[in-house]
XYZ file of N, CA and C in Angstrom:
813
model
N -4.108 4.724 -21.579
C -4.933 5.107 -20.435
C -4.028 5.414 -19.243
N -4.252 6.537 -18.542
C -3.394 6.848 -17.390
C -3.558 5.821 -16.270
N -2.508 5.722 -15.467
C -2.465 4.763 -14.365
C -2.093 5.513 -13.090
N -2.715 5.136 -11.982
C -2.280 5.578 -10.656
C -1.820 4.339 -9.898
N -0.580 4.378 -9.426
C -0.020 3.273 -8.647
C -0.272 3.586 -7.178
N -1.202 2.862 -6.575
C -1.670 3.177 -5.224
C -0.775 2.616 -4.122
N 0.275 1.868 -4.495
C 1.094 1.240 -3.442
C 2.516 1.061 -3.963
N 3.405 1.938 -3.535
C 4.806 1.845 -3.932
C 5.640 2.564 -2.873
N 6.940 2.524 -3.060
C 7.849 3.285 -2.226
C 9.132 3.544 -3.011
N 9.791 4.641 -2.701
C 11.129 4.886 -3.227
C 12.088 4.572 -2.085
N 12.913 3.519 -2.214
C 13.673 3.038 -1.065
C 14.887 3.897 -0.734
N 15.174 3.989 0.541
C 16.455 4.488 1.020
C 17.392 3.283 1.173
N 18.699 3.499 1.289
C 19.589 2.349 1.519
C 19.235 1.554 2.772
N 18.821 2.204 3.855
C 18.512 1.451 5.075
C 17.233 0.628 4.911
N 16.346 1.033 4.009
C 15.182 0.205 3.659
C 15.622 -0.943 2.762
N 16.338 -0.630 1.692
C 16.717 -1.646 0.712
C 17.640 -2.708 1.299
N 18.477 -2.329 2.268
C 19.455 -3.252 2.823
C 18.929 -4.042 4.008
N 17.712 -3.804 4.428
C 17.228 -4.443 5.659
C 17.169 -5.957 5.496
N 17.581 -6.656 6.554
C 17.645 -8.119 6.493
C 16.297 -8.777 6.267
N 15.207 -8.107 6.616
C 13.893 -8.742 6.465
C 13.551 -9.010 5.010
N 14.217 -8.298 4.081
C 13.943 -8.508 2.666
C 14.841 -9.572 2.030
N 15.759 -10.147 2.798
C 16.703 -11.103 2.222
C 15.994 -12.288 1.578
N 14.915 -12.751 2.191
C 14.207 -13.919 1.655
C 13.504 -13.625 0.338
N 13.338 -12.338 0.006
C 12.650 -11.957 -1.231
C 13.608 -11.685 -2.379
N 14.894 -11.520 -2.084
C 15.827 -11.064 -3.116
C 16.047 -12.100 -4.213
N 15.749 -13.366 -3.926
C 15.982 -14.412 -4.922
C 15.060 -14.287 -6.126
N 13.949 -13.560 -5.969
C 13.022 -13.440 -7.102
C 12.564 -12.014 -7.368
N 12.822 -11.079 -6.478
C 12.389 -9.690 -6.673
C 13.591 -8.855 -7.118
N 13.682 -8.588 -8.419
C 14.837 -7.903 -8.980
C 15.032 -6.512 -8.389
N 13.959 -5.861 -7.992
C 14.059 -4.491 -7.519
C 14.530 -4.358 -6.088
N 14.852 -5.476 -5.428
C 15.270 -5.416 -4.031
C 16.767 -5.664 -3.863
N 17.529 -5.509 -4.921
C 18.964 -5.720 -4.793
C 19.575 -4.645 -3.890
N 20.613 -5.022 -3.189
C 21.314 -4.068 -2.334
C 22.184 -3.165 -3.202
N 22.169 -1.869 -2.887
C 22.920 -0.885 -3.644
C 23.833 -0.120 -2.691
N 25.028 0.201 -3.175
C 25.941 0.996 -2.355
C 25.512 2.452 -2.276
N 24.845 2.939 -3.320
C 24.407 4.324 -3.380
C 22.883 4.382 -3.351
N 22.292 5.479 -2.889
C 20.830 5.620 -2.929
C 20.298 5.488 -4.349
N 19.115 4.909 -4.482
C 18.487 4.787 -5.798
C 18.105 6.179 -6.293
N 18.582 6.586 -7.473
C 18.210 7.912 -7.982
C 16.709 8.023 -8.213
N 16.161 9.158 -7.882
C 14.738 9.394 -8.104
C 14.393 9.226 -9.587
N 15.328 9.584 -10.458
C 15.056 9.481 -11.896
C 14.784 8.039 -12.325
N 15.392 7.083 -11.640
C 15.156 5.673 -11.976
C 13.705 5.296 -11.675
N 13.211 5.741 -10.524
C 11.818 5.465 -10.169
C 10.868 6.177 -11.117
N 11.146 7.428 -11.426
C 10.289 8.173 -12.354
C 10.244 7.466 -13.708
N 11.379 6.977 -14.190
C 11.411 6.267 -15.468
C 10.585 4.981 -15.414
N 10.629 4.288 -14.272
C 9.823 3.066 -14.124
C 8.336 3.386 -14.161
N 7.941 4.520 -13.579
C 6.538 4.934 -13.628
C 6.145 5.326 -15.052
N 6.981 6.091 -15.708
C 6.674 6.531 -17.069
C 6.537 5.361 -18.023
N 7.321 4.314 -17.803
C 7.291 3.153 -18.693
C 5.940 2.458 -18.691
N 5.167 2.647 -17.621
C 3.839 2.023 -17.521
C 2.724 3.054 -17.590
N 3.045 4.267 -18.059
C 2.057 5.356 -18.139
C 1.457 5.688 -16.776
N 2.266 5.522 -15.717
C 1.795 5.881 -14.389
C 1.829 7.398 -14.260
N 0.668 7.965 -14.080
C 0.529 9.412 -13.924
C 0.973 9.858 -12.536
N 0.586 9.077 -11.525
C 0.937 9.377 -10.137
C 1.225 8.069 -9.406
N 2.344 8.037 -8.690
C 2.646 6.925 -7.798
C 2.574 7.391 -6.359
N 1.884 6.649 -5.514
C 1.732 7.023 -4.109
C 2.858 6.375 -3.311
N 3.879 7.177 -3.022
C 5.101 6.686 -2.396
C 5.005 6.807 -0.881
N 5.255 5.706 -0.184
C 5.015 5.648 1.259
C 6.302 5.675 2.061
N 6.182 6.233 3.258
C 7.214 6.122 4.288
C 7.087 4.762 4.977
N 8.170 4.341 5.623
C 8.189 3.093 6.386
C 8.721 3.377 7.789
N 7.903 3.107 8.794
C 8.325 3.215 10.188
C 8.086 1.879 10.872
N 9.072 1.448 11.676
C 8.939 0.220 12.447
C 9.469 0.399 13.844
N 9.480 -0.658 14.645
C 9.928 -0.552 16.037
C 11.373 -0.082 16.178
N 12.199 -0.329 15.155
C 13.594 0.089 15.219
C 13.813 1.491 14.647
N 12.737 2.166 14.263
C 12.874 3.505 13.711
C 12.410 3.569 12.270
N 12.751 4.652 11.600
C 12.286 4.849 10.226
C 13.248 4.202 9.235
N 12.679 3.517 8.267
C 13.447 3.015 7.130
C 13.352 3.993 5.958
N 12.221 4.654 5.851
C 12.026 5.787 4.943
C 11.181 6.769 5.729
N 11.702 7.934 6.050
C 10.911 8.829 6.888
C 10.078 9.798 6.048
N 9.174 10.485 6.696
C 8.236 11.346 5.978
C 8.937 12.480 5.231
N 9.972 13.028 5.824
C 10.681 14.109 5.148
C 11.444 13.606 3.926
N 11.957 12.388 4.011
C 12.604 11.799 2.827
C 11.592 11.594 1.706
N 10.404 11.102 2.054
C 9.354 10.947 1.044
C 9.010 12.296 0.424
N 8.878 13.327 1.254
C 8.564 14.657 0.731
C 9.630 15.133 -0.247
N 10.901 14.852 0.051
C 11.985 15.242 -0.853
C 11.902 14.457 -2.160
N 11.602 13.157 -2.074
C 11.455 12.357 -3.289
C 10.309 12.887 -4.154
N 9.203 13.218 -3.504
C 8.044 13.743 -4.228
C 8.409 15.040 -4.949
N 9.127 15.907 -4.257
C 9.504 17.190 -4.847
C 10.388 17.008 -6.075
N 11.237 15.976 -6.048
C 12.149 15.725 -7.167
C 11.489 15.002 -8.331
N 10.282 14.495 -8.131
C 9.658 13.617 -9.128
C 8.827 14.355 -10.161
N 8.764 15.662 -10.098
C 8.078 16.426 -11.133
C 6.604 16.120 -11.277
N 5.923 15.898 -10.143
C 4.488 15.645 -10.178
C 4.107 14.202 -10.359
N 5.096 13.321 -10.506
C 4.803 11.902 -10.720
C 4.472 11.151 -9.440
N 4.673 11.789 -8.277
C 4.428 11.077 -7.021
C 3.721 11.974 -6.021
N 2.981 11.311 -5.129
C 2.397 11.954 -3.954
C 2.818 11.142 -2.735
N 2.876 11.804 -1.591
C 3.371 11.156 -0.393
C 2.303 10.441 0.409
N 2.703 9.331 1.006
C 1.886 8.579 1.964
C 2.690 8.497 3.248
N 2.115 8.955 4.344
C 2.843 9.083 5.607
C 3.044 7.735 6.280
N 4.093 7.673 7.095
C 4.283 6.592 8.039
C 4.149 7.144 9.447
N 4.153 6.244 10.440
C 3.967 6.689 11.830
C 4.624 5.717 12.787
N 5.105 6.257 13.897
C 5.719 5.465 14.963
C 4.638 5.087 15.974
N 4.151 3.857 15.880
C 3.067 3.410 16.759
C 3.449 3.465 18.234
N 4.729 3.344 18.530
C 5.158 3.302 19.926
C 4.984 4.638 20.634
N 4.797 5.713 19.861
C 4.625 7.051 20.445
C 3.340 7.654 19.879
N 2.195 7.294 20.439
C 0.909 7.627 19.813
C 0.687 9.119 19.563
N 0.961 9.966 20.520
C 0.695 11.390 20.306
C 1.679 11.994 19.310
N 2.938 11.564 19.395
C 3.916 12.016 18.397
C 3.479 11.562 17.009
N 2.967 10.340 16.921
C 2.517 9.803 15.634
C 1.360 10.616 15.076
N 0.404 10.984 15.916
C -0.732 11.780 15.466
C -0.263 13.159 14.995
N 0.603 13.777 15.762
C 1.095 15.105 15.366
C 1.885 15.030 14.061
N 2.671 13.964 13.902
C 3.455 13.806 12.674
C 2.550 13.551 11.472
N 1.482 12.784 11.669
C 0.524 12.572 10.581
C -0.120 13.895 10.179
N -0.504 14.689 11.148
C -1.103 15.994 10.835
C -0.118 16.862 10.048
N 1.136 16.867 10.475
C 2.146 17.651 9.754
C 2.304 17.149 8.320
N 2.352 15.830 8.169
C 2.547 15.258 6.842
C 1.411 15.632 5.894
N 0.193 15.622 6.403
C -0.962 15.940 5.564
C -1.086 17.446 5.344
N -1.030 18.204 6.427
C -1.327 19.635 6.340
C -0.161 20.458 5.806
N 1.075 20.037 6.083
C 2.226 20.819 5.647
C 2.943 20.208 4.444
N 3.016 18.895 4.381
C 3.741 18.236 3.296
C 2.832 17.813 2.150
N 1.505 17.883 2.347
C 0.572 17.545 1.282
C 0.371 16.062 1.051
N 0.656 15.221 2.059
C 0.492 13.782 1.904
C -0.995 13.420 1.832
N -1.280 12.296 1.184
C -2.672 11.956 0.874
C -3.199 10.748 1.648
N -2.376 10.123 2.495
C -2.819 8.920 3.214
C -1.791 8.591 4.291
N -2.155 7.620 5.126
C -1.253 7.011 6.103
C -1.120 5.542 5.766
N 0.101 5.013 5.886
C 0.270 3.562 5.727
C 1.040 3.002 6.921
N 0.505 1.922 7.505
C 1.183 1.181 8.568
C 1.178 -0.294 8.180
N 2.334 -0.953 8.314
C 2.477 -2.371 7.982
C 2.415 -3.170 9.286
N 1.320 -3.874 9.569
C 1.167 -4.524 10.876
C 2.241 -5.549 11.214
N 2.653 -6.374 10.225
C 3.641 -7.408 10.555
C 4.986 -6.808 10.939
N 5.277 -5.595 10.461
C 6.530 -4.938 10.820
C 6.555 -4.625 12.318
N 5.394 -4.344 12.868
C 5.262 -4.024 14.289
C 4.925 -5.248 15.137
N 4.463 -6.330 14.490
C 3.987 -7.478 15.252
C 2.712 -7.188 16.009
N 1.940 -6.223 15.503
C 0.699 -5.808 16.162
C -0.435 -5.790 15.139
N -1.538 -6.489 15.397
C -2.659 -6.443 14.459
C -3.259 -5.041 14.425
N -3.960 -4.698 13.362
C -4.504 -3.339 13.248
C -5.637 -3.025 14.215
N -6.033 -3.973 15.047
C -6.995 -3.676 16.114
C -6.300 -3.303 17.423
N -4.974 -3.311 17.455
C -4.273 -2.928 18.679
C -4.585 -1.480 19.029
N -4.639 -1.180 20.315
C -5.034 0.151 20.767
C -4.097 1.244 20.263
N -2.841 0.913 19.949
C -1.893 1.933 19.506
C -2.267 2.536 18.152
N -3.056 1.818 17.359
C -3.479 2.348 16.061
C -4.625 3.355 16.177
N -5.419 3.233 17.231
C -6.716 3.917 17.232
C -6.636 5.443 17.228
N -5.674 6.062 17.891
C -5.572 7.513 17.737
C -5.290 7.930 16.289
N -4.544 7.102 15.573
C -4.250 7.410 14.171
C -5.488 7.257 13.294
N -6.336 6.269 13.585
C -7.581 6.132 12.820
C -8.448 7.367 12.998
N -8.567 7.835 14.227
C -9.363 9.038 14.476
C -8.770 10.231 13.743
N -7.450 10.343 13.736
C -6.801 11.451 13.035
C -7.022 11.353 11.529
N -6.960 10.151 10.971
C -7.224 9.976 9.534
C -8.627 10.456 9.168
N -9.606 10.081 9.987
C -10.981 10.517 9.731
C -11.063 12.038 9.809
N -10.455 12.600 10.823
C -10.488 14.045 11.018
C -9.814 14.785 9.855
N -8.710 14.219 9.349
C -7.961 14.843 8.259
C -8.532 14.513 6.886
N -9.409 13.512 6.818
C -10.003 13.122 5.545
C -9.073 12.354 4.637
N -8.167 11.528 5.224
C -7.241 10.731 4.411
C -7.435 9.251 4.714
N -7.177 8.379 3.739
C -7.315 6.939 3.961
C -6.200 6.366 4.825
N -6.509 5.238 5.431
C -5.525 4.408 6.119
C -5.208 3.227 5.212
N -3.933 3.048 4.882
C -3.496 1.940 4.029
C -2.766 0.911 4.894
N -3.039 -0.357 4.645
C -2.409 -1.404 5.432
C -2.271 -2.669 4.601
N -1.459 -3.594 5.091
C -1.201 -4.843 4.376
C -2.131 -5.939 4.865
N -2.648 -6.730 3.934
C -3.430 -7.920 4.270
C -2.836 -9.122 3.538
N -3.119 -10.309 4.071
C -2.570 -11.523 3.468
C -1.300 -11.969 4.163
N -0.690 -13.023 3.601
C 0.538 -13.552 4.197
C 1.694 -12.585 3.978
N 2.730 -12.734 4.780
C 3.906 -11.896 4.629
C 4.866 -12.518 3.626
N 5.552 -11.648 2.864
C 6.650 -12.109 2.025
C 7.891 -12.341 2.863
N 8.327 -11.326 3.644
C 9.434 -11.555 4.571
C 9.093 -12.650 5.587
N 10.112 -13.209 6.186
C 9.913 -14.326 7.109
C 9.473 -13.806 8.470
N 8.248 -13.307 8.489
C 7.597 -12.801 9.697
C 6.219 -13.450 9.800
N 5.621 -13.537 10.992
C 4.290 -14.141 11.127
C 3.249 -13.401 10.293
N 2.303 -14.151 9.760
C 1.293 -13.604 8.849
C -0.038 -13.262 9.517
N -0.226 -13.655 10.758
C -1.536 -13.530 11.410
C -2.075 -12.110 11.372
N -1.210 -11.103 11.475
C -1.679 -9.720 11.500
C -2.331 -9.302 10.189
N -2.192 -10.105 9.139
C -2.765 -9.770 7.835
C -4.133 -10.375 7.578
N -4.801 -10.911 8.610
C -6.132 -11.477 8.408
C -7.161 -10.358 8.206
N -7.903 -10.383 7.108
C -8.980 -9.386 6.945
C -10.073 -9.529 7.997
N -10.414 -10.776 8.346
C -11.344 -11.058 9.437
C -10.558 -11.804 10.502
N -10.458 -11.253 11.711
C -11.319 -10.215 12.281
C -10.820 -8.779 12.153
N -9.564 -8.559 11.737
C -8.939 -7.257 11.985
C -9.514 -6.113 11.156
N -9.520 -6.228 9.837
C -10.046 -5.125 9.017
C -11.542 -4.950 9.273
N -12.230 -6.059 9.393
C -13.663 -6.005 9.691
C -13.922 -5.210 10.970
N -13.131 -5.468 11.996
C -13.358 -4.810 13.287
C -13.062 -3.317 13.231
N -11.955 -2.916 12.590
C -11.674 -1.481 12.567
C -12.676 -0.734 11.691
N -13.203 -1.412 10.663
C -14.248 -0.781 9.853
C -15.533 -0.605 10.649
N -15.811 -1.524 11.558
C -16.969 -1.382 12.440
C -16.755 -0.270 13.460
N -15.543 -0.190 14.000
C -15.249 0.821 15.023
C -15.133 2.225 14.433
N -14.695 2.312 13.175
C -14.507 3.610 12.509
C -15.184 3.585 11.132
N -16.508 3.628 11.093
C -17.211 3.530 9.804
C -16.881 4.672 8.841
N -16.360 5.795 9.351
C -15.976 6.905 8.471
C -14.561 6.762 7.918
N -13.809 5.780 8.405
C -12.424 5.600 7.981
C -12.367 4.862 6.647
N -11.668 5.442 5.678
C -11.408 4.752 4.414
C -10.181 3.875 4.598
N -10.310 2.596 4.274
C -9.245 1.610 4.487
C -8.863 1.002 3.143
N -7.605 1.123 2.774
C -7.092 0.533 1.540
C -6.180 -0.625 1.928
N -6.550 -1.825 1.512
C -5.874 -3.050 1.930
C -5.002 -3.572 0.803
N -3.684 -3.388 0.953
C -2.757 -3.816 -0.082
C -2.415 -5.287 0.000
N -1.922 -5.827 -1.104
C -1.452 -7.210 -1.212
C -2.604 -8.220 -1.253
N -3.783 -7.756 -1.639
C -4.917 -8.617 -2.030
C -5.545 -9.401 -0.876
N -4.727 -9.897 0.071
C -5.268 -10.683 1.168
C -5.049 -12.173 1.050
N -4.404 -12.626 -0.036
C -4.148 -14.055 -0.207
C -3.341 -14.599 0.971
N -3.677 -15.772 1.509
C -4.657 -16.759 1.052
C -6.071 -16.553 1.581
N -6.332 -15.371 2.143
C -7.651 -15.058 2.681
C -8.386 -14.086 1.753
N -8.233 -14.303 0.450
C -8.823 -13.381 -0.525
C -10.330 -13.313 -0.394
N -10.975 -14.452 -0.182
C -12.428 -14.457 -0.042
C -12.855 -13.657 1.181
N -12.100 -13.745 2.280
C -12.369 -12.910 3.451
C -12.269 -11.427 3.084
N -11.220 -11.080 2.338
C -11.015 -9.669 1.988
C -12.152 -9.164 1.112
N -12.598 -9.970 0.180
C -13.729 -9.588 -0.666
C -14.985 -9.402 0.181
N -15.193 -10.298 1.135
C -16.362 -10.182 2.008
C -16.326 -8.883 2.802
N -15.144 -8.507 3.289
C -15.007 -7.261 4.051
C -15.248 -6.057 3.137
N -14.718 -6.097 1.914
C -14.938 -4.994 0.970
C -16.407 -4.865 0.599
N -17.093 -5.986 0.468
C -18.531 -5.953 0.197
C -19.313 -5.380 1.380
N -18.915 -5.754 2.573
C -19.653 -5.389 3.782
C -19.507 -3.910 4.123
N -18.308 -3.372 3.916
C -18.005 -2.018 4.376
C -17.796 -1.076 3.192
N -18.585 -0.024 3.151
C -18.540 0.935 2.043
C -17.156 1.493 1.827
N -16.407 1.726 2.898
C -15.127 2.417 2.806
C -13.923 1.482 2.834
N -14.103 0.192 2.561
C -12.987 -0.754 2.507
C -12.681 -1.107 1.057
N -11.391 -1.059 0.692
C -10.958 -1.277 -0.685
C -9.783 -2.252 -0.721
N -9.552 -2.821 -1.895
C -8.483 -3.791 -2.106
C -7.488 -3.217 -3.109
N -6.197 -3.294 -2.801
C -5.153 -2.912 -3.750
C -4.368 -4.156 -4.151
N -3.961 -4.214 -5.410
C -3.363 -5.432 -5.969
C -1.855 -5.486 -5.817
N -1.275 -4.651 -4.974
C 0.173 -4.567 -4.806
C 0.797 -5.922 -4.482
N 2.045 -6.080 -4.968
C 2.863 -7.275 -4.748
C 2.454 -8.462 -5.616
N 1.505 -8.244 -6.522
C 1.060 -9.312 -7.415
C 1.072 -8.825 -8.859
N 1.567 -9.658 -9.750
C 1.396 -9.400 -11.176
C 0.011 -9.888 -11.586
N -0.468 -9.378 -12.712
C -1.819 -9.736 -13.164
C -2.011 -11.248 -13.224
N -1.028 -11.975 -13.691
C -1.194 -13.421 -13.871
C -1.271 -14.164 -12.541
N -0.940 -13.491 -11.439
C -0.992 -14.133 -10.131
C -2.214 -13.707 -9.320
N -3.113 -12.911 -9.905
C -4.324 -12.559 -9.163
C -5.137 -13.830 -8.912
N -5.590 -14.049 -7.692
C -6.445 -15.212 -7.440
C -7.720 -15.144 -8.276
N -8.227 -16.291 -8.737
C -9.427 -16.291 -9.588
C -10.612 -15.569 -8.958
N -10.775 -15.688 -7.636
C -11.911 -15.038 -7.000
C -11.789 -13.515 -7.060
N -10.563 -12.988 -7.039
C -10.380 -11.543 -7.172
C -10.708 -11.093 -8.590
N -10.278 -11.862 -9.580
C -10.569 -11.513 -10.974
C -12.072 -11.489 -11.209
N -12.779 -12.497 -10.692
C -14.238 -12.537 -10.820
C -14.874 -11.320 -10.150
N -14.374 -10.967 -8.978
C -14.891 -9.811 -8.239
C -14.636 -8.525 -9.004
N -13.443 -8.368 -9.531
C -13.081 -7.170 -10.286
C -13.943 -7.024 -11.529
N -14.203 -8.107 -12.211
C -15.035 -8.060 -13.426
C -16.496 -7.772 -13.121
N -16.919 -8.073 -11.907
C -18.332 -7.948 -11.561
C -18.605 -6.859 -10.555
N -19.168 -7.247 -9.414
C -19.672 -6.268 -8.448
C -18.570 -5.455 -7.781
N -17.315 -5.907 -7.883
C -16.224 -5.221 -7.210
C -15.445 -4.253 -8.087
N -15.995 -3.892 -9.230
C -15.263 -3.010 -10.136
C -14.895 -1.669 -9.525
N -15.697 -1.205 -8.581
C -15.428 0.085 -7.937
C -14.655 -0.067 -6.630
N -14.169 -1.299 -6.352
C -13.548 -1.602 -5.060
C -12.065 -1.986 -5.153
N -11.533 -2.141 -6.334
C -10.179 -2.669 -6.499
C -9.296 -1.617 -7.166
N -8.119 -1.360 -6.565
C -7.181 -0.369 -7.053
C -5.888 -1.054 -7.482
N -5.293 -0.542 -8.551
C -3.996 -1.074 -8.966
C -2.891 -0.563 -8.052
N -1.988 -1.463 -7.678
C -0.765 -1.104 -6.977
C 0.330 -2.068 -7.383
N 1.567 -1.601 -7.422
C 2.665 -2.452 -7.890
C 3.505 -3.031 -6.761
N 3.727 -2.257 -5.693
C 4.709 -2.518 -4.649
C 6.130 -2.284 -5.153
N 6.294 -1.367 -6.099
C 7.624 -0.966 -6.540
C 8.461 -0.576 -5.329
N 9.749 -0.934 -5.276
C 10.585 -1.477 -6.345
C 10.583 -2.998 -6.456
N 9.851 -3.693 -5.557
C 9.837 -5.147 -5.652
C 9.337 -5.611 -7.017
N 8.294 -4.950 -7.513
C 7.741 -5.223 -8.842
C 7.540 -3.877 -9.524
N 8.020 -3.731 -10.739
C 7.782 -2.487 -11.464
C 6.334 -2.441 -11.941
N 5.776 -1.250 -12.127
C 4.408 -1.174 -12.652
C 4.247 -1.887 -13.997
N 5.243 -1.792 -14.869
C 5.147 -2.464 -16.179
C 5.017 -3.972 -16.014
N 5.837 -4.530 -15.134
C 5.758 -5.976 -14.910
C 4.446 -6.348 -14.242
N 3.995 -5.538 -13.299
C 2.744 -5.836 -12.605
C 1.560 -5.846 -13.560
N 1.594 -4.967 -14.570
C 0.453 -4.829 -15.493
C 0.603 -5.651 -16.768
N 1.708 -6.355 -16.907
C 1.855 -7.215 -18.078
C 0.706 -8.225 -18.101
N 0.171 -8.482 -19.272
C -0.970 -9.390 -19.444
C -2.272 -8.818 -18.891
N -2.358 -7.502 -18.760
C -3.598 -6.870 -18.297
C -4.791 -7.269 -19.162
N -4.585 -7.398 -20.459
C -5.693 -7.744 -21.354
C -6.307 -9.098 -21.015
N -5.535 -9.978 -20.378
C -6.065 -11.302 -20.040
C -7.187 -11.242 -19.008
N -7.312 -10.099 -18.305
C -8.402 -9.948 -17.340
C -9.749 -9.748 -18.024
N -9.716 -9.361 -19.299
C -10.952 -9.156 -20.077
C -11.897 -8.185 -19.383
N -11.359 -7.053 -18.943
C -12.180 -6.037 -18.303
C -12.864 -5.171 -19.348
N -14.102 -4.780 -19.082
C -14.720 -3.817 -19.980
C -14.068 -2.454 -19.771
N -14.344 -1.512 -20.664
C -13.641 -0.236 -20.654
C -13.848 0.526 -19.340
N -15.067 0.530 -18.837
C -15.343 1.250 -17.596
C -14.591 0.651 -16.419
N -14.605 -0.674 -16.299
C -13.928 -1.342 -15.192
C -12.427 -1.170 -15.294
N -11.892 -1.245 -16.498
C -10.459 -1.048 -16.704
C -10.041 0.357 -16.244
N -10.845 1.345 -16.585
C -10.555 2.719 -16.186
C -10.609 2.877 -14.669
N -11.620 2.300 -14.041
C -11.734 2.368 -12.586
C -10.542 1.693 -11.908
N -10.171 0.539 -12.402
C -9.080 -0.223 -11.815
C -7.753 0.516 -11.943
N -7.472 1.056 -13.118
C -6.171 1.663 -13.365
C -6.015 3.042 -12.731
N -7.101 3.807 -12.652
C -6.938 5.136 -12.070
C -8.191 5.718 -11.413
N -9.368 5.370 -11.884
C -10.582 6.021 -11.398
C -10.842 5.802 -9.927
N -10.687 4.567 -9.454
C -10.933 4.284 -8.038
C -9.929 5.003 -7.149
N -8.668 5.010 -7.557
C -7.640 5.684 -6.756
C -7.871 7.190 -6.694
N -8.298 7.782 -7.811
C -8.586 9.230 -7.797
C -9.657 9.556 -6.772
N -10.682 8.704 -6.732
C -11.794 8.949 -5.816
C -11.369 8.691 -4.368
N -10.713 7.580 -4.126
C -10.369 7.176 -2.762
C -9.357 8.133 -2.130
N -8.361 8.557 -2.912
C -7.301 9.426 -2.386
C -7.528 10.907 -2.705
N -8.682 11.231 -3.300
C -9.023 12.623 -3.631
C -7.917 13.294 -4.436
N -7.457 12.602 -5.491
C -6.375 13.121 -6.324
C -6.903 14.041 -7.420
């Protein structure tokens, strides 16, 4: 069955070498420091190994500048032979520049979404600096992707609360599609409540292997949330193959398995 990986990135050396990932290197094999850039072929091979048809590769922008910029993502996508689509990043500190860059990424580079990591900025997603980008996402017809739950790097986790933050932006922008990566643990029940409440709010399983999904998420995925949960790996931290190992243990019916692995992502990202 084909797979769409809704949350990944192809790292640049300045992304891979960043000190914020040091606390994760003891257990995340894909975060080792490299002297040379990671070849695109290595990422493509990792996707092929898990039957990933398309990986949504994101840019990374933070207060200190870009760790993976939009043009680098576009170049990676071009080299990947159709295996990847781009997800834009944005510089929150320059709102109008960020909006114009998002428009360029979508209209000229063919990107399918925007992703902003709140803990990287130290700003919750209800901060006023995000709001011009939400309006632009609605206008462009692309989802906004963001992180929920605790942080892996040694940064404060408060910005990852689904309630009040995701709940509030969904109320303020009911037309905005919001994809919430990293499940939301330890606030998984909050994240499920927000996904239930808001038609356009979704959960992505990035940064978790199947065996680490919280029981409440598994119950939700098997039941009423089958159309609300998207697979994501968070490659290179976790390869898609490792993330999907033990998939059969979820005991999903055929329809739910299809929605989880690719159907929901096709619909949400208009792939």
